[in-house]
GROMACS .gro file of C-alpha atoms in nm:
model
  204
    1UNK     CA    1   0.203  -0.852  -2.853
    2UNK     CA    2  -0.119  -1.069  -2.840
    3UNK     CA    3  -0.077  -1.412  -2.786
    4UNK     CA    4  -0.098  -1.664  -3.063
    5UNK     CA    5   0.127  -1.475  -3.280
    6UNK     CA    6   0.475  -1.696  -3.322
    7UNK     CA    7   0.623  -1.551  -3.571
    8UNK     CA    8   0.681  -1.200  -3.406
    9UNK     CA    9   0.703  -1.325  -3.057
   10UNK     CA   10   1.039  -1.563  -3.217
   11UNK     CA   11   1.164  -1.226  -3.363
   12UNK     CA   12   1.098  -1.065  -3.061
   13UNK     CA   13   1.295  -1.353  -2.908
   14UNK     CA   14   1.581  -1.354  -3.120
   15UNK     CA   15   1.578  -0.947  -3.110
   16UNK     CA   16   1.659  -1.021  -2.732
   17UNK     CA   17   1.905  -1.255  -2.767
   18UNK     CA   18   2.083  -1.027  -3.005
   19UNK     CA   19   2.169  -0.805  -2.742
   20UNK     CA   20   2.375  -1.047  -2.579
   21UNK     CA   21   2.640  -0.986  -2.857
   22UNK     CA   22   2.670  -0.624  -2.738
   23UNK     CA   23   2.972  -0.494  -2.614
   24UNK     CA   24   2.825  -0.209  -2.416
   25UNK     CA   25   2.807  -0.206  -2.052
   26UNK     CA   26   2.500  -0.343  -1.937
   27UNK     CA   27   2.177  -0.223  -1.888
   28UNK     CA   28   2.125  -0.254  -2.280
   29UNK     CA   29   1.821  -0.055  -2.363
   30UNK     CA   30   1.655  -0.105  -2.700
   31UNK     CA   31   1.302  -0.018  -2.931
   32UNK     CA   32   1.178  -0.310  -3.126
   33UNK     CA   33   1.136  -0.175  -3.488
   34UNK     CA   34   0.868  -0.372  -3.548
   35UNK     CA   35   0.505  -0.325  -3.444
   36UNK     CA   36   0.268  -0.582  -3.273
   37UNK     CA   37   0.023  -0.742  -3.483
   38UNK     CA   38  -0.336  -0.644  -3.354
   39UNK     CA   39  -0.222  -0.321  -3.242
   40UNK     CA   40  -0.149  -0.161  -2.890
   41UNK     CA   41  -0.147  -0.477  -2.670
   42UNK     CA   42  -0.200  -0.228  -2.357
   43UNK     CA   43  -0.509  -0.115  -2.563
   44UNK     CA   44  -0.639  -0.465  -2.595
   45UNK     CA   45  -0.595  -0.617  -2.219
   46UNK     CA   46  -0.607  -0.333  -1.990
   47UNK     CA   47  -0.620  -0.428  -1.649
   48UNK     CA   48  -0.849  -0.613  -1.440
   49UNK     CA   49  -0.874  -0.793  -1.111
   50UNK     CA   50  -0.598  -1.115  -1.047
   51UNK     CA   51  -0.885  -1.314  -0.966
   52UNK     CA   52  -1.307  -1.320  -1.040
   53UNK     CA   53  -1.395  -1.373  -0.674
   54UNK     CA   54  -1.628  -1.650  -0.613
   55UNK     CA   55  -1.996  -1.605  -0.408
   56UNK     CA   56  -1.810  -1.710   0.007
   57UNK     CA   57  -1.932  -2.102   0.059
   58UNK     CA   58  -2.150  -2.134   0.324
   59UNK     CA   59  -2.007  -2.131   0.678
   60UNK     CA   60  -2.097  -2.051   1.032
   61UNK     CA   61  -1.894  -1.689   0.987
   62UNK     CA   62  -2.120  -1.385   0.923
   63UNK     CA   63  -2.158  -1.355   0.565
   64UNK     CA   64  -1.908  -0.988   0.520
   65UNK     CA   65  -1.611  -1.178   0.703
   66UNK     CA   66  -1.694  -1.518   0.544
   67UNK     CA   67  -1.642  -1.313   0.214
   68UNK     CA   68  -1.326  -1.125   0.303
   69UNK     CA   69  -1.190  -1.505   0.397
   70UNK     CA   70  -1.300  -1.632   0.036
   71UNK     CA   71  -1.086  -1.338  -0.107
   72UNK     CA   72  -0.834  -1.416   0.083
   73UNK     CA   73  -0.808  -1.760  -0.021
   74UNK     CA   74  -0.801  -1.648  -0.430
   75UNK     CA   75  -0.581  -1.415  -0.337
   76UNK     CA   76  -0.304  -1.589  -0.165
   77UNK     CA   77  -0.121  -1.754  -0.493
   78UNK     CA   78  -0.112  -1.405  -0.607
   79UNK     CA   79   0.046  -1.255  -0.263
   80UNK     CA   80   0.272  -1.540  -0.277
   81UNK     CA   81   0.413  -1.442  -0.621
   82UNK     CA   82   0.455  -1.093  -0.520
   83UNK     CA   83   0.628  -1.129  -0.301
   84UNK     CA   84   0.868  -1.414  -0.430
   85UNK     CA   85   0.904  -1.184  -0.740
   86UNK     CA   86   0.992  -0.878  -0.494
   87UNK     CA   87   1.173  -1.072  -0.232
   88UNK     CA   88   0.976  -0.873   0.030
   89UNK     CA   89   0.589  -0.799   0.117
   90UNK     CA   90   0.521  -0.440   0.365
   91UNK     CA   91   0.228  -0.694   0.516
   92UNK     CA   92   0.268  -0.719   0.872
   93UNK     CA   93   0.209  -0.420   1.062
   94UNK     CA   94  -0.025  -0.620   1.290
   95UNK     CA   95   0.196  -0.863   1.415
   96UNK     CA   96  -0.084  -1.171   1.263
   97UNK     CA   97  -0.171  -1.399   0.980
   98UNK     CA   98  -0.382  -1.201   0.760
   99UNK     CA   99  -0.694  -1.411   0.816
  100UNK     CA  100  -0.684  -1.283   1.184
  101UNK     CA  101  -0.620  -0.921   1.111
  102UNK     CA  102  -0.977  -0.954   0.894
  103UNK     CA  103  -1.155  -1.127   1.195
  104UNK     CA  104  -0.999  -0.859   1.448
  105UNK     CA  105  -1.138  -0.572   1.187
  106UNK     CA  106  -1.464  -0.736   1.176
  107UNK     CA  107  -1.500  -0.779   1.579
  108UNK     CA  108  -1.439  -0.375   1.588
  109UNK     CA  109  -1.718  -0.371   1.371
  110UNK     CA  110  -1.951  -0.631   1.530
  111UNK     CA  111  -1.843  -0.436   1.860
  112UNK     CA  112  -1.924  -0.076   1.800
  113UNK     CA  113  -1.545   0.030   1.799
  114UNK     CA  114  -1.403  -0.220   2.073
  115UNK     CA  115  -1.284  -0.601   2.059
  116UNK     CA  116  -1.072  -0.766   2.259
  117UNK     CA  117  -0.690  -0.678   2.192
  118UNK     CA  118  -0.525  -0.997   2.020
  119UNK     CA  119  -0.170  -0.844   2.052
  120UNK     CA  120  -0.028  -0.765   2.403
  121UNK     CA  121   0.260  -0.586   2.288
  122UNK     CA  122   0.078  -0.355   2.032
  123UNK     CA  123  -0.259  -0.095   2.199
  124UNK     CA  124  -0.569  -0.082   2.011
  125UNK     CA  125  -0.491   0.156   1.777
  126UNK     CA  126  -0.161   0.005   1.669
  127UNK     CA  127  -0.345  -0.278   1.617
  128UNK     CA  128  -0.648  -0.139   1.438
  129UNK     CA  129  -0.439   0.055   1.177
  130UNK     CA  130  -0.147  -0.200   1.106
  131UNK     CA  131  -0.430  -0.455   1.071
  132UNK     CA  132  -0.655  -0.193   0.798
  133UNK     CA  133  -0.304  -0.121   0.686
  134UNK     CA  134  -0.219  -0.515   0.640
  135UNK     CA  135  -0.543  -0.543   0.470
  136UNK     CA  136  -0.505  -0.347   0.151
  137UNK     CA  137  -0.156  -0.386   0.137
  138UNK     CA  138  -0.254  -0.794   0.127
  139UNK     CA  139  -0.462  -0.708  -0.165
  140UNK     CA  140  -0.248  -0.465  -0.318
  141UNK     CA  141   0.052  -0.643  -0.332
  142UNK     CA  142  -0.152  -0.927  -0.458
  143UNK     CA  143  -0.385  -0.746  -0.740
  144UNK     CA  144  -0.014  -0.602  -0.904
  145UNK     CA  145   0.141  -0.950  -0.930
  146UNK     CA  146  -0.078  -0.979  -1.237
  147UNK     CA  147   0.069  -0.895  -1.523
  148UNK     CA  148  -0.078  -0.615  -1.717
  149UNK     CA  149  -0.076  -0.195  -1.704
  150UNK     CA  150  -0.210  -0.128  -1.366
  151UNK     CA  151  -0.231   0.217  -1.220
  152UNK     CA  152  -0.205   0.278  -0.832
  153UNK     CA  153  -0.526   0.451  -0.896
  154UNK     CA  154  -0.670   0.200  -1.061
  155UNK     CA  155  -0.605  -0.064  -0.819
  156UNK     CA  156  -0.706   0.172  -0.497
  157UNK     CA  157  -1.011   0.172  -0.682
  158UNK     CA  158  -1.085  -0.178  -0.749
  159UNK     CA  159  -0.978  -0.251  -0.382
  160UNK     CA  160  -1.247   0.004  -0.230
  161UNK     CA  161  -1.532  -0.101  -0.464
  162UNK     CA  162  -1.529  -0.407  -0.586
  163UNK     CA  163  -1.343  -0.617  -0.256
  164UNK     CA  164  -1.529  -0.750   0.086
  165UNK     CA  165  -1.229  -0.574   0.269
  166UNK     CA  166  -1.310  -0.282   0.075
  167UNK     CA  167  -1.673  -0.269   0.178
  168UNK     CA  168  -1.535  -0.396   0.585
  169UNK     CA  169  -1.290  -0.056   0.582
  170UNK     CA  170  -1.575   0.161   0.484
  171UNK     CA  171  -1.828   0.045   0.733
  172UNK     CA  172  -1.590   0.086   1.025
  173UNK     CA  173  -1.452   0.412   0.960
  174UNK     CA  174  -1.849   0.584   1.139
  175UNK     CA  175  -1.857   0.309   1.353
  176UNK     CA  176  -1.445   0.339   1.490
  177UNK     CA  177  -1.524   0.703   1.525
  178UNK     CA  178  -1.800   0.687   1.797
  179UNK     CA  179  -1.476   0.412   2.001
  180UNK     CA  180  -1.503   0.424   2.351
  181UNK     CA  181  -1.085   0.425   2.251
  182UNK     CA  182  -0.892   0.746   2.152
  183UNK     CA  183  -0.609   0.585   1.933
  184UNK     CA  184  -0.914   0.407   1.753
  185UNK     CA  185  -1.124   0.683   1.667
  186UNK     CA  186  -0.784   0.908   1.556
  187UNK     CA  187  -0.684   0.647   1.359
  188UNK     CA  188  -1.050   0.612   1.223
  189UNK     CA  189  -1.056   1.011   1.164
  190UNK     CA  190  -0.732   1.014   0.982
  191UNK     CA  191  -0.546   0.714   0.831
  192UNK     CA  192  -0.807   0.439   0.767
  193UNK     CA  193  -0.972   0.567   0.443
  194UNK     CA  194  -0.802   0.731   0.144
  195UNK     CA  195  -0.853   1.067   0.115
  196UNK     CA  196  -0.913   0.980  -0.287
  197UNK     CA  197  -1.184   0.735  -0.161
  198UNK     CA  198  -1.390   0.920   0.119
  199UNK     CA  199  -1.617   0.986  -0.154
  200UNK     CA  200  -1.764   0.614  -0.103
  201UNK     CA  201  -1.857   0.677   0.270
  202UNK     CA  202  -2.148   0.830   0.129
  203UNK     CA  203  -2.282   0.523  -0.011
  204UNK     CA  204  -2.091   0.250   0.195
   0.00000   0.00000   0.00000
């Protein structure tokens, strides 16, 4: 229900309780009878973004990564309660802090498709996907800690229009496809952007 409203949320409460005293085998599955004052409280949040992203302070980075680092910032409380609430996070494909898998992904961009290969183990297209990959999955992960109905569409969505990273992805996918390197401009070609979300190339 809507917040502010004590006297259903402490029948709510006790309703929960109750089902302590069952003698079935648990899971214990249940409707409450009794509808929330104000109406549909999915109606009346909806979802929207973990965290109003402030304008990137100024520093000596170019302003698109300075922005992506901002966003990282905000988002890192939420990340963090992801993945203590899950026990696990699918960041880490790269093999580096997320901070460096942005400033890798913006060298490729800065470099027309090449930058100098911060993991010896991985080639430059391992690297270049599991650090795209790392990226949304950061914000991903992060964006669903919130509580509220969220849609995988609607997230994809808010990550590829309204994010830094977002806008980073998008530039690089023309740019990774003229790479002097073939597991780059593959990867560019056929894994980087969505195809729900090639739309935005047109206007990226």
């Amino acid at each position: 229900g809507a917040p502010d409203e004590p006297e259903f949320q402490t029948e709510v409460l006790r309703a929960t309780l109750a089902l302590l005293e069952r003698e079935e085998a648990p899971p214990i599955l249940d409707d409450f009878p009794v509808e929330a004052p104000g109406g549909d409280p999915a109606e009346m949040t909806g979802w929207t973004c973990p965290v109003s992203f402030p304008p990137a302070e100024s520093t000596d980075e170019p302003p698109l990564l300075a922005n992506i680092l901002a966003e990282i910032t905000s988002l890192t409380p939420w990340h963090a309660l992801a993945h203590e609430t899950r026990g696990r996070t699918s960041v880490g494909s790269a093999r580096m802090a997320i901070e460096d898998s942005a400033r890798f992904l913006h060298a490729l961009l800065e470099g027309h498709g090449t930058a100098e290969n911060p993991v010896a183990s991985l080639s430059p297209g391992q690297i270049f996907l599991g650090a795209s990959e790392d990226m949304r999955t950061f914000y991903m992960e992060a964006a669903t800690a919130k509580p509220g109905p969220a849609t995988s569409h609607e997230v994809a969505d808010w990550f590829w229009s309204d994010t830094a990273a977002g806008e980073l992805l998008l530039a690089l996918r023309p740019v990774c496809l003229e790479s002097p390197e073939k597991s780059i401009r593959r990867a560019a070609a056929r894994q980087l952007v969505p195809r729900a979300q090639i739309h935005r190339l047109v206007r990226s």
